[in-house]
PDB file of C-alpha atoms in Angstrom:
ATOM      1  CA  GLN A 205       0.000   0.000   0.000  1.00 91.00           C
ATOM      2  CA  ILE A 206       1.231   3.475  -0.912  1.00 93.00           C
ATOM      3  CA  ASP A 207      -0.434   6.381   0.881  1.00 94.00           C
ATOM      4  CA  TYR A 208      -0.228   9.495  -1.271  1.00 94.00           C
ATOM      5  CA  THR A 209      -2.617  11.828   0.576  1.00 93.00           C
ATOM      6  CA  GLY A 210       0.207  14.296   1.125  1.00 91.00           C
ATOM      7  CA  THR A 211      -0.637  15.514   4.628  1.00 91.00           C
ATOM      8  CA  GLU A 212       2.970  15.078   5.745  1.00 92.00           C
ATOM      9  CA  PRO A 213       5.185  18.076   4.863  1.00 91.00           C
ATOM     10  CA  SER A 214       7.889  15.713   3.577  1.00 91.00           C
ATOM     11  CA  SER A 215       5.523  13.974   1.136  1.00 92.00           C
ATOM     12  CA  PRO A 216       6.035  14.733  -2.590  1.00 93.00           C
ATOM     13  CA  CYS A 217       2.240  15.135  -2.851  1.00 92.00           C
ATOM     14  CA  ASN A 218       2.025  17.779  -0.103  1.00 92.00           C
ATOM     15  CA  LYS A 219       2.019  20.502  -2.754  1.00 91.00           C
ATOM     16  CA  CYS A 220      -1.234  19.033  -4.136  1.00 90.00           C
ATOM     17  CA  LEU A 221      -3.029  18.781  -0.798  1.00 88.00           C
ATOM     18  CA  ASN A 222      -5.485  21.634  -1.405  1.00 83.00           C
ATOM     19  CA  VAL A 223      -6.137  20.835  -5.040  1.00 82.00           C
ATOM     20  CA  SER A 224      -9.594  21.484  -6.509  1.00 78.00           C
ATOM     21  CA  TRP A 225     -11.613  19.228  -8.800  1.00 76.00           C
ATOM     22  CA  ASP A 226     -10.733  21.138 -11.971  1.00 73.00           C
ATOM     23  CA  SER A 227      -7.287  22.610 -11.224  1.00 74.00           C
ATOM     24  CA  THR A 228      -5.549  23.820 -14.385  1.00 77.00           C
ATOM     25  CA  PRO A 229      -2.923  22.630 -14.955  1.00 84.00           C
ATOM     26  CA  PRO A 230      -3.476  19.529 -12.795  1.00 86.00           C
ATOM     27  CA  CYS A 231      -1.089  18.905  -9.921  1.00 91.00           C
ATOM     28  CA  THR A 232       1.276  15.955 -10.335  1.00 93.00           C
ATOM     29  CA  CYS A 233       3.582  14.187  -7.888  1.00 94.00           C
ATOM     30  CA  ILE A 234       5.813  11.105  -7.840  1.00 95.00           C
ATOM     31  CA  ILE A 235       6.065   8.514  -5.060  1.00 95.00           C
ATOM     32  CA  ASN A 236       9.082   6.182  -5.086  1.00 95.00           C
ATOM     33  CA  PHE A 237       8.817   2.751  -3.485  1.00 94.00           C
ATOM     34  CA  THR A 238      10.464  -0.660  -3.513  1.00 94.00           C
ATOM     35  CA  LEU A 239       8.907  -4.089  -3.933  1.00 93.00           C
ATOM     36  CA  GLU A 240      10.719  -6.467  -1.618  1.00 92.00           C
ATOM     37  CA  HIS A 241       9.183  -9.556  -3.239  1.00 90.00           C
ATOM     38  CA  SER A 242       8.101 -10.339  -6.798  1.00 90.00           C
ATOM     39  CA  PHE A 243       4.441 -10.610  -7.784  1.00 90.00           C
ATOM     40  CA  GLU A 244       4.188 -13.886  -9.695  1.00 86.00           C
ATOM     41  CA  SER A 245       0.597 -13.964 -10.970  1.00 85.00           C
ATOM     42  CA  ASN A 246      -1.793 -11.318 -12.302  1.00 90.00           C
ATOM     43  CA  VAL A 247      -1.708  -8.125 -10.240  1.00 93.00           C
ATOM     44  CA  PHE A 248      -4.672  -5.964  -9.272  1.00 94.00           C
ATOM     45  CA  MET A 249      -4.181  -2.237  -8.716  1.00 95.00           C
ATOM     46  CA  TYR A 250      -6.718  -0.596  -6.409  1.00 95.00           C
ATOM     47  CA  TYR A 251      -7.288   2.915  -5.174  1.00 96.00           C
ATOM     48  CA  GLY A 252      -8.333   3.188  -1.542  1.00 96.00           C
ATOM     49  CA  LEU A 253     -10.182   5.936   0.309  1.00 96.00           C
ATOM     50  CA  SER A 254     -10.620   6.422   4.048  1.00 95.00           C
ATOM     51  CA  ASN A 255     -13.199   8.412   6.008  1.00 95.00           C
ATOM     52  CA  PHE A 256     -15.461   8.543   2.934  1.00 95.00           C
ATOM     53  CA  TYR A 257     -19.000   7.520   3.867  1.00 94.00           C
ATOM     54  CA  GLN A 258     -20.532   6.121   0.693  1.00 94.00           C
ATOM     55  CA  ASN A 259     -23.088   4.332   2.896  1.00 93.00           C
ATOM     56  CA  HIS A 260     -24.962   7.517   3.842  1.00 93.00           C
ATOM     57  CA  ARG A 261     -28.672   7.017   3.044  1.00 93.00           C
ATOM     58  CA  ARG A 262     -29.164  10.167   0.982  1.00 94.00           C
ATOM     59  CA  TYR A 263     -25.896   9.592  -0.865  1.00 95.00           C
ATOM     60  CA  VAL A 264     -26.810   6.009  -1.795  1.00 95.00           C
ATOM     61  CA  LYS A 265     -30.226   7.093  -3.102  1.00 95.00           C
ATOM     62  CA  SER A 266     -28.813   9.998  -5.129  1.00 95.00           C
ATOM     63  CA  ARG A 267     -28.850   8.345  -8.559  1.00 95.00           C
ATOM     64  CA  ASP A 268     -31.231   7.505 -11.388  1.00 95.00           C
ATOM     65  CA  ASP A 269     -30.930   3.859 -12.431  1.00 95.00           C
ATOM     66  CA  SER A 270     -33.261   4.373 -15.405  1.00 95.00           C
ATOM     67  CA  GLN A 271     -30.993   7.103 -16.728  1.00 95.00           C
ATOM     68  CA  LEU A 272     -27.921   4.902 -16.239  1.00 95.00           C
ATOM     69  CA  ASN A 273     -29.704   2.087 -18.101  1.00 94.00           C
ATOM     70  CA  GLY A 274     -29.990   4.273 -21.198  1.00 91.00           C
ATOM     71  CA  ASP A 275     -33.603   5.406 -20.904  1.00 93.00           C
ATOM     72  CA  ASN A 276     -33.919   8.480 -23.126  1.00 91.00           C
ATOM     73  CA  GLY A 277     -36.776   9.938 -21.091  1.00 92.00           C
ATOM     74  CA  SER A 278     -34.803   9.783 -17.846  1.00 93.00           C
ATOM     75  CA  LEU A 279     -31.763  11.208 -19.602  1.00 93.00           C
ATOM     76  CA  LEU A 280     -33.498  14.549 -20.117  1.00 93.00           C
ATOM     77  CA  ASN A 281     -35.740  14.329 -17.045  1.00 94.00           C
ATOM     78  CA  PRO A 282     -33.699  12.774 -14.214  1.00 94.00           C
ATOM     79  CA  SER A 283     -35.234  11.482 -10.995  1.00 93.00           C
ATOM     80  CA  LYS A 284     -35.804  13.953  -8.164  1.00 94.00           C
ATOM     81  CA  GLU A 285     -33.697  11.660  -5.984  1.00 94.00           C
ATOM     82  CA  CYS A 286     -30.693  13.256  -7.694  1.00 95.00           C
ATOM     83  CA  GLU A 287     -31.288  16.678  -6.116  1.00 93.00           C
ATOM     84  CA  PRO A 288     -29.328  18.917  -5.726  1.00 93.00           C
ATOM     85  CA  TYR A 289     -27.304  17.355  -8.558  1.00 95.00           C
ATOM     86  CA  ARG A 290     -30.261  16.911 -10.900  1.00 94.00           C
ATOM     87  CA  THR A 291     -29.848  19.985 -13.114  1.00 94.00           C
ATOM     88  CA  ASN A 292     -27.268  22.691 -13.665  1.00 93.00           C
ATOM     89  CA  GLU A 293     -27.937  25.927 -15.545  1.00 89.00           C
ATOM     90  CA  ASP A 294     -31.396  24.602 -16.517  1.00 91.00           C
ATOM     91  CA  LYS A 295     -29.889  21.536 -18.183  1.00 94.00           C
ATOM     92  CA  PRO A 296     -30.275  17.955 -16.898  1.00 95.00           C
ATOM     93  CA  ILE A 297     -27.080  16.465 -15.520  1.00 95.00           C
ATOM     94  CA  ALA A 298     -25.917  13.172 -17.035  1.00 94.00           C
ATOM     95  CA  PRO A 299     -25.148  11.198 -14.966  1.00 95.00           C
ATOM     96  CA  CYS A 300     -27.091  12.853 -12.175  1.00 95.00           C
ATOM     97  CA  GLY A 301     -26.751  12.437  -8.420  1.00 95.00           C
ATOM     98  CA  ALA A 302     -24.192  12.775  -5.651  1.00 96.00           C
ATOM     99  CA  ILE A 303     -22.512   9.400  -6.311  1.00 96.00           C
ATOM    100  CA  ALA A 304     -21.611  10.282  -9.891  1.00 96.00           C
ATOM    101  CA  ASN A 305     -20.708  13.855  -8.954  1.00 95.00           C
ATOM    102  CA  SER A 306     -18.052  12.626  -6.483  1.00 95.00           C
ATOM    103  CA  MET A 307     -16.420  10.110  -8.841  1.00 95.00           C
ATOM    104  CA  PHE A 308     -12.750   9.374  -8.148  1.00 95.00           C
ATOM    105  CA  ASN A 309     -10.632  11.013 -10.870  1.00 92.00           C
ATOM    106  CA  ASP A 310      -6.956  10.686  -9.913  1.00 93.00           C
ATOM    107  CA  THR A 311      -4.745   9.208 -12.624  1.00 94.00           C
ATOM    108  CA  LEU A 312      -2.171   6.616 -11.519  1.00 95.00           C
ATOM    109  CA  GLU A 313       0.755   5.453 -13.668  1.00 96.00           C
ATOM    110  CA  LEU A 314       3.261   2.811 -12.596  1.00 96.00           C
ATOM    111  CA  TYR A 315       6.907   2.650 -13.673  1.00 95.00           C
ATOM    112  CA  ARG A 316       9.775   0.270 -12.889  1.00 94.00           C
ATOM    113  CA  ILE A 317      13.355   1.521 -12.647  1.00 93.00           C
ATOM    114  CA  ASP A 318      15.812  -0.908 -14.255  1.00 90.00           C
ATOM    115  CA  ASN A 319      19.449   0.207 -14.232  1.00 88.00           C
ATOM    116  CA  GLY A 320      18.380   3.841 -14.353  1.00 85.00           C
ATOM    117  CA  THR A 321      15.862   3.258 -17.152  1.00 91.00           C
ATOM    118  CA  GLU A 322      12.164   3.993 -16.590  1.00 93.00           C
ATOM    119  CA  ILE A 323       9.958   1.161 -17.868  1.00 93.00           C
ATOM    120  CA  SER A 324       6.234   1.835 -18.052  1.00 94.00           C
ATOM    121  CA  ILE A 325       4.019  -0.914 -16.631  1.00 94.00           C
ATOM    122  CA  THR A 326       1.021  -1.672 -18.856  1.00 94.00           C
ATOM    123  CA  LEU A 327      -2.203  -1.066 -16.942  1.00 95.00           C
ATOM    124  CA  ILE A 328      -5.372  -2.627 -18.376  1.00 95.00           C
ATOM    125  CA  LYS A 329      -8.510  -0.535 -17.879  1.00 94.00           C
ATOM    126  CA  LYS A 330     -11.069  -3.070 -19.130  1.00 93.00           C
ATOM    127  CA  GLY A 331     -12.397  -6.060 -17.239  1.00 93.00           C
ATOM    128  CA  ILE A 332     -12.457  -4.266 -13.879  1.00 94.00           C
ATOM    129  CA  ALA A 333     -16.265  -4.025 -13.571  1.00 95.00           C
ATOM    130  CA  TRP A 334     -18.786  -6.765 -12.819  1.00 93.00           C
ATOM    131  CA  TRP A 335     -20.154  -8.424 -15.963  1.00 94.00           C
ATOM    132  CA  THR A 336     -23.762  -7.761 -14.937  1.00 94.00           C
ATOM    133  CA  ASP A 337     -23.019  -4.071 -14.376  1.00 94.00           C
ATOM    134  CA  LYS A 338     -21.220  -3.658 -17.686  1.00 94.00           C
ATOM    135  CA  ASN A 339     -23.707  -5.584 -19.816  1.00 92.00           C
ATOM    136  CA  VAL A 340     -27.034  -5.273 -18.004  1.00 93.00           C
ATOM    137  CA  LYS A 341     -27.325  -2.388 -15.538  1.00 94.00           C
ATOM    138  CA  PHE A 342     -25.477   0.326 -17.469  1.00 95.00           C
ATOM    139  CA  ARG A 343     -26.379   1.351 -21.015  1.00 93.00           C
ATOM    140  CA  ASN A 344     -25.792   4.400 -23.165  1.00 93.00           C
ATOM    141  CA  PRO A 345     -28.795   6.250 -24.633  1.00 92.00           C
ATOM    142  CA  THR A 346     -30.107   4.910 -27.909  1.00 88.00           C
ATOM    143  CA  GLY A 347     -30.726   6.801 -31.128  1.00 80.00           C
ATOM    144  CA  ASP A 348     -29.605   7.197 -34.700  1.00 71.00           C
ATOM    145  CA  GLY A 349     -25.951   6.252 -35.000  1.00 67.00           C
ATOM    146  CA  ASN A 350     -23.407   5.727 -32.252  1.00 75.00           C
ATOM    147  CA  ASN A 351     -22.303   9.342 -31.847  1.00 87.00           C
ATOM    148  CA  LEU A 352     -22.369   9.813 -28.071  1.00 90.00           C
ATOM    149  CA  THR A 353     -21.949  13.567 -28.403  1.00 90.00           C
ATOM    150  CA  ALA A 354     -25.257  13.696 -30.279  1.00 90.00           C
ATOM    151  CA  LEU A 355     -26.953  11.171 -27.997  1.00 91.00           C
ATOM    152  CA  PHE A 356     -26.105  13.250 -24.908  1.00 92.00           C
ATOM    153  CA  GLN A 357     -27.161  16.488 -26.605  1.00 91.00           C
ATOM    154  CA  GLY A 358     -29.145  18.714 -24.256  1.00 91.00           C
ATOM    155  CA  THR A 359     -27.453  17.445 -21.081  1.00 94.00           C
ATOM    156  CA  THR A 360     -24.578  18.820 -19.059  1.00 94.00           C
ATOM    157  CA  LYS A 361     -21.737  17.258 -17.093  1.00 94.00           C
ATOM    158  CA  PRO A 362     -21.793  16.769 -13.301  1.00 95.00           C
ATOM    159  CA  VAL A 363     -20.687  19.880 -11.404  1.00 93.00           C
ATOM    160  CA  ASN A 364     -17.353  18.438 -10.203  1.00 92.00           C
ATOM    161  CA  TRP A 365     -16.392  16.716 -13.443  1.00 93.00           C
ATOM    162  CA  PRO A 366     -13.781  18.357 -15.688  1.00 90.00           C
ATOM    163  CA  LYS A 367     -15.358  16.858 -18.826  1.00 91.00           C
ATOM    164  CA  ALA A 368     -18.614  15.332 -20.013  1.00 93.00           C
ATOM    165  CA  VAL A 369     -19.514  11.665 -19.629  1.00 94.00           C
ATOM    166  CA  TYR A 370     -19.117  11.005 -23.374  1.00 94.00           C
ATOM    167  CA  MET A 371     -15.461  12.098 -23.131  1.00 94.00           C
ATOM    168  CA  LEU A 372     -14.340   9.607 -20.480  1.00 94.00           C
ATOM    169  CA  ASP A 373     -12.539   7.422 -23.033  1.00 93.00           C
ATOM    170  CA  VAL A 374     -11.675   7.367 -26.701  1.00 92.00           C
ATOM    171  CA  GLU A 375     -12.817   3.750 -27.119  1.00 92.00           C
ATOM    172  CA  PRO A 376     -16.562   3.496 -27.878  1.00 90.00           C
ATOM    173  CA  ASP A 377     -17.053   0.324 -25.832  1.00 91.00           C
ATOM    174  CA  ASN A 378     -15.640   2.023 -22.725  1.00 94.00           C
ATOM    175  CA  ASN A 379     -17.221   5.447 -22.996  1.00 94.00           C
ATOM    176  CA  GLY A 380     -20.287   7.147 -21.591  1.00 93.00           C
ATOM    177  CA  PHE A 381     -22.339   5.263 -19.025  1.00 95.00           C
ATOM    178  CA  ILE A 382     -20.489   2.005 -19.835  1.00 95.00           C
ATOM    179  CA  ASN A 383     -17.088   3.388 -18.840  1.00 96.00           C
ATOM    180  CA  GLU A 384     -15.718   0.821 -16.402  1.00 96.00           C
ATOM    181  CA  ASP A 385     -14.066   3.335 -14.062  1.00 96.00           C
ATOM    182  CA  PHE A 386     -17.462   5.002 -13.721  1.00 96.00           C
ATOM    183  CA  ILE A 387     -19.266   1.688 -13.220  1.00 97.00           C
ATOM    184  CA  VAL A 388     -16.840   0.616 -10.485  1.00 97.00           C
ATOM    185  CA  TRP A 389     -17.326   3.913  -8.651  1.00 96.00           C
ATOM    186  CA  MET A 390     -21.131   3.674  -8.829  1.00 96.00           C
ATOM    187  CA  ARG A 391     -21.124   0.434  -6.810  1.00 95.00           C
ATOM    188  CA  THR A 392     -21.090   2.085  -3.388  1.00 95.00           C
ATOM    189  CA  ALA A 393     -19.015   0.749  -0.491  1.00 94.00           C
ATOM    190  CA  ALA A 394     -20.526  -0.398   2.801  1.00 91.00           C
ATOM    191  CA  LEU A 395     -17.748   0.945   5.055  1.00 91.00           C
ATOM    192  CA  PRO A 396     -16.016   4.345   5.238  1.00 94.00           C
ATOM    193  CA  THR A 397     -12.616   2.775   4.479  1.00 94.00           C
ATOM    194  CA  PHE A 398     -12.729   0.919   1.183  1.00 94.00           C
ATOM    195  CA  ARG A 399     -10.844   0.157  -1.987  1.00 93.00           C
ATOM    196  CA  LYS A 400     -11.998  -0.153  -5.569  1.00 95.00           C
ATOM    197  CA  LEU A 401     -10.350  -1.892  -8.501  1.00 95.00           C
ATOM    198  CA  TYR A 402      -8.513   0.591 -10.712  1.00 96.00           C
ATOM    199  CA  ARG A 403      -6.404  -1.392 -13.180  1.00 95.00           C
ATOM    200  CA  LEU A 404      -5.186  -4.899 -14.045  1.00 95.00           C
ATOM    201  CA  ILE A 405      -1.610  -5.970 -14.703  1.00 94.00           C
ATOM    202  CA  GLU A 406      -1.552  -9.225 -16.634  1.00 92.00           C
ATOM    203  CA  ARG A 407       1.282 -11.719 -16.586  1.00 88.00           C
ATOM    204  CA  LYS A 408       2.769 -11.971 -20.068  1.00 84.00           C
ATOM    205  CA  ASN A 409       5.646 -14.411 -19.571  1.00 80.00           C
ATOM    206  CA  ASN A 410       5.403 -17.572 -17.484  1.00 78.00           C
ATOM    207  CA  LEU A 411       9.170 -17.504 -17.012  1.00 79.00           C
ATOM    208  CA  GLN A 412       9.162 -14.057 -15.393  1.00 85.00           C
ATOM    209  CA  PRO A 413       7.064 -12.559 -12.590  1.00 89.00           C
ATOM    210  CA  THR A 414       4.423  -9.978 -13.388  1.00 91.00           C
ATOM    211  CA  LEU A 415       6.162  -7.394 -11.196  1.00 92.00           C
ATOM    212  CA  GLN A 416       9.784  -8.072 -10.369  1.00 91.00           C
ATOM    213  CA  ALA A 417      11.236  -7.124  -7.017  1.00 92.00           C
ATOM    214  CA  GLY A 418      12.995  -3.800  -7.253  1.00 93.00           C
ATOM    215  CA  LYS A 419      12.504  -0.061  -7.442  1.00 95.00           C
ATOM    216  CA  TYR A 420       9.307   1.509  -8.769  1.00 95.00           C
ATOM    217  CA  PHE A 421       7.631   4.872  -8.779  1.00 94.00           C
ATOM    218  CA  LEU A 422       4.024   5.970  -8.989  1.00 95.00           C
ATOM    219  CA  ASN A 423       3.251   8.967 -11.185  1.00 96.00           C
ATOM    220  CA  ILE A 424       0.101  10.609  -9.826  1.00 95.00           C
ATOM    221  CA  THR A 425      -2.132  13.215 -11.405  1.00 94.00           C
ATOM    222  CA  TYR A 426      -3.655  14.513  -8.192  1.00 93.00           C
ATOM    223  CA  ASN A 427      -7.235  15.670  -8.879  1.00 91.00           C
ATOM    224  CA  TYR A 428      -9.339  14.229  -6.080  1.00 92.00           C
ATOM    225  CA  PRO A 429      -9.561  16.415  -2.931  1.00 91.00           C
ATOM    226  CA  VAL A 430      -9.876  14.563   0.393  1.00 92.00           C
ATOM    227  CA  HIS A 431      -8.204  16.941   2.847  1.00 89.00           C
ATOM    228  CA  SER A 432     -11.428  18.891   3.508  1.00 88.00           C
ATOM    229  CA  PHE A 433     -13.058  15.862   5.208  1.00 90.00           C
ATOM    230  CA  ASP A 434      -9.839  14.424   6.724  1.00 92.00           C
ATOM    231  CA  GLY A 435      -9.817  11.586   4.223  1.00 93.00           C
ATOM    232  CA  ARG A 436      -6.836   9.642   2.961  1.00 95.00           C
ATOM    233  CA  LYS A 437      -5.901   8.146  -0.406  1.00 95.00           C
ATOM    234  CA  ARG A 438      -3.741   5.166  -1.200  1.00 95.00           C
ATOM    235  CA  MET A 439      -2.716   2.902  -4.053  1.00 95.00           C
ATOM    236  CA  ILE A 440      -2.766  -0.846  -3.422  1.00 94.00           C
ATOM    237  CA  LEU A 441      -1.103  -3.640  -5.363  1.00 93.00           C
ATOM    238  CA  SER A 442      -2.457  -7.113  -4.713  1.00 91.00           C
ATOM    239  CA  THR A 443      -2.445 -10.553  -6.260  1.00 86.00           C
ATOM    240  CA  ILE A 444      -4.309 -13.824  -5.777  1.00 74.00           C
ATOM    241  CA  SER A 445      -3.473 -17.483  -5.421  1.00 64.00           C
ATOM    242  CA  TRP A 446      -5.608 -20.624  -5.794  1.00 55.00           C
ATOM    243  CA  MET A 447      -6.983 -19.826  -2.334  1.00 57.00           C
ATOM    244  CA  GLY A 448      -8.073 -16.313  -3.340  1.00 60.00           C
ATOM    245  CA  GLY A 449      -6.804 -12.896  -2.365  1.00 61.00           C
ATOM    246  CA  LYS A 450      -4.555 -12.029   0.531  1.00 63.00           C
ATOM    247  CA  ASN A 451      -7.255 -10.593   2.776  1.00 67.00           C
ATOM    248  CA  PRO A 452      -7.290 -12.008   6.326  1.00 74.00           C
ATOM    249  CA  PHE A 453     -10.653 -10.530   7.318  1.00 77.00           C
ATOM    250  CA  LEU A 454     -12.877 -13.427   6.229  1.00 78.00           C
ATOM    251  CA  GLY A 455     -10.486 -16.026   7.642  1.00 82.00           C
ATOM    252  CA  ILE A 456     -10.331 -14.264  11.008  1.00 89.00           C
ATOM    253  CA  ALA A 457     -14.105 -13.830  11.022  1.00 91.00           C
ATOM    254  CA  TYR A 458     -14.739 -17.517  10.249  1.00 92.00           C
ATOM    255  CA  ILE A 459     -12.280 -18.713  12.912  1.00 94.00           C
ATOM    256  CA  THR A 460     -13.721 -16.333  15.530  1.00 95.00           C
ATOM    257  CA  VAL A 461     -17.349 -17.259  14.869  1.00 96.00           C
ATOM    258  CA  GLY A 462     -16.479 -20.952  14.674  1.00 96.00           C
ATOM    259  CA  SER A 463     -14.596 -20.807  17.990  1.00 97.00           C
ATOM    260  CA  ILE A 464     -17.510 -19.059  19.698  1.00 97.00           C
ATOM    261  CA  CYS A 465     -19.966 -21.654  18.354  1.00 97.00           C
ATOM    262  CA  PHE A 466     -17.724 -24.511  19.489  1.00 97.00           C
ATOM    263  CA  PHE A 467     -17.364 -23.009  22.977  1.00 97.00           C
ATOM    264  CA  LEU A 468     -21.112 -22.460  23.324  1.00 97.00           C
ATOM    265  CA  GLY A 469     -21.745 -25.987  22.074  1.00 96.00           C
ATOM    266  CA  VAL A 470     -19.496 -27.460  24.779  1.00 96.00           C
ATOM    267  CA  VAL A 471     -21.133 -25.292  27.476  1.00 95.00           C
ATOM    268  CA  LEU A 472     -24.649 -26.265  26.400  1.00 94.00           C
ATOM    269  CA  LEU A 473     -23.645 -29.945  26.215  1.00 93.00           C
ATOM    270  CA  ILE A 474     -22.361 -29.812  29.805  1.00 93.00           C
ATOM    271  CA  ILE A 475     -25.521 -28.058  30.991  1.00 91.00           C
ATOM    272  CA  HIS A 476     -27.709 -30.587  29.214  1.00 89.00           C
ATOM    273  CA  HIS A 477     -25.728 -33.549  30.599  1.00 88.00           C
ATOM    274  CA  LYS A 478     -25.798 -32.181  34.164  1.00 85.00           C
ATOM    275  CA  TYR A 479     -29.322 -30.822  34.403  1.00 84.00           C
ATOM    276  CA  GLY A 480     -31.221 -32.280  31.448  1.00 74.00           C
ATOM    277  CA  ASN A 481     -32.439 -35.504  33.175  1.00 67.00           C
ATOM    278  CA  ARG A 482     -33.207 -34.033  36.591  1.00 61.00           C
ATOM    279  CA  ASN A 483     -37.006 -34.069  36.195  1.00 57.00           C
ATOM    280  CA  THR A 484     -37.425 -37.206  34.110  1.00 54.00           C
ATOM    281  CA  SER A 485     -38.880 -39.201  37.036  1.00 54.00           C
ATOM    282  CA  ALA A 486     -41.226 -36.485  38.224  1.00 52.00           C
ATOM    283  CA  ASP A 487     -44.950 -36.985  37.883  1.00 55.00           C
ATOM    284  CA  ILE A 488     -46.543 -35.042  35.074  1.00 53.00           C
ATOM    285  CA  PRO A 489     -49.382 -32.908  36.505  1.00 56.00           C
ATOM    286  CA  ASN A 490     -52.836 -33.262  35.058  1.00 53.00           C
TER     287      ASN A 490
END
């Protein structure tokens, strides 16, 4: 995990601490780090946020699923649940709501340093969203042709976004409402400290690890402000094995609950053995 919030004066990202959503030019910073061990299989890059309450009731409701599913009527007349991010300058916002308006928009680039040479690590931006979200829940508006600029005509971008939803990517199958970064963000987290999948790093050569041990640096375009609510940001690199990801929470939870159940079972067995047959010979009253 690499924390790049920048609250520490010695942090390279301290200069970006009070950045705004649409700072021009954007603030950039570089974090150097070392991988002590190689990552052998496919690697997952996440961004993590802390003290960000995506589980707030009004925040969770602040969206229009019909609009996100490509309904042309909802595109121009969003749900009132999106207030106060329903319209801007008398134009409907697409996508509307507080969830979309607060979308994470930092850009993270990973480089390896090999004998003084900077080698860019290929980050894959597709395949990070759930299949059902990408192919069922999220759809672009329909109309004549596939020109998203024309299909989103008459709408405006969310207040905090630097560009419109139809400019999120140059590839048509990853643009508009079906942009996978957007889809991942729209699946709200249950806890105030969470992480969301940002990119994939695929293993290309079975003879070499995906990420070799050594020196790396993270090139960050710092756009997302968190200092105002005492939040923190971090980049996480993780991998999986045949047993799944390296996350001890479920294992600890299962062992704890299982131990409690076993202990209670022993206690109840002793109670039943000691006191269960005490009244077996007593007369049953009429």
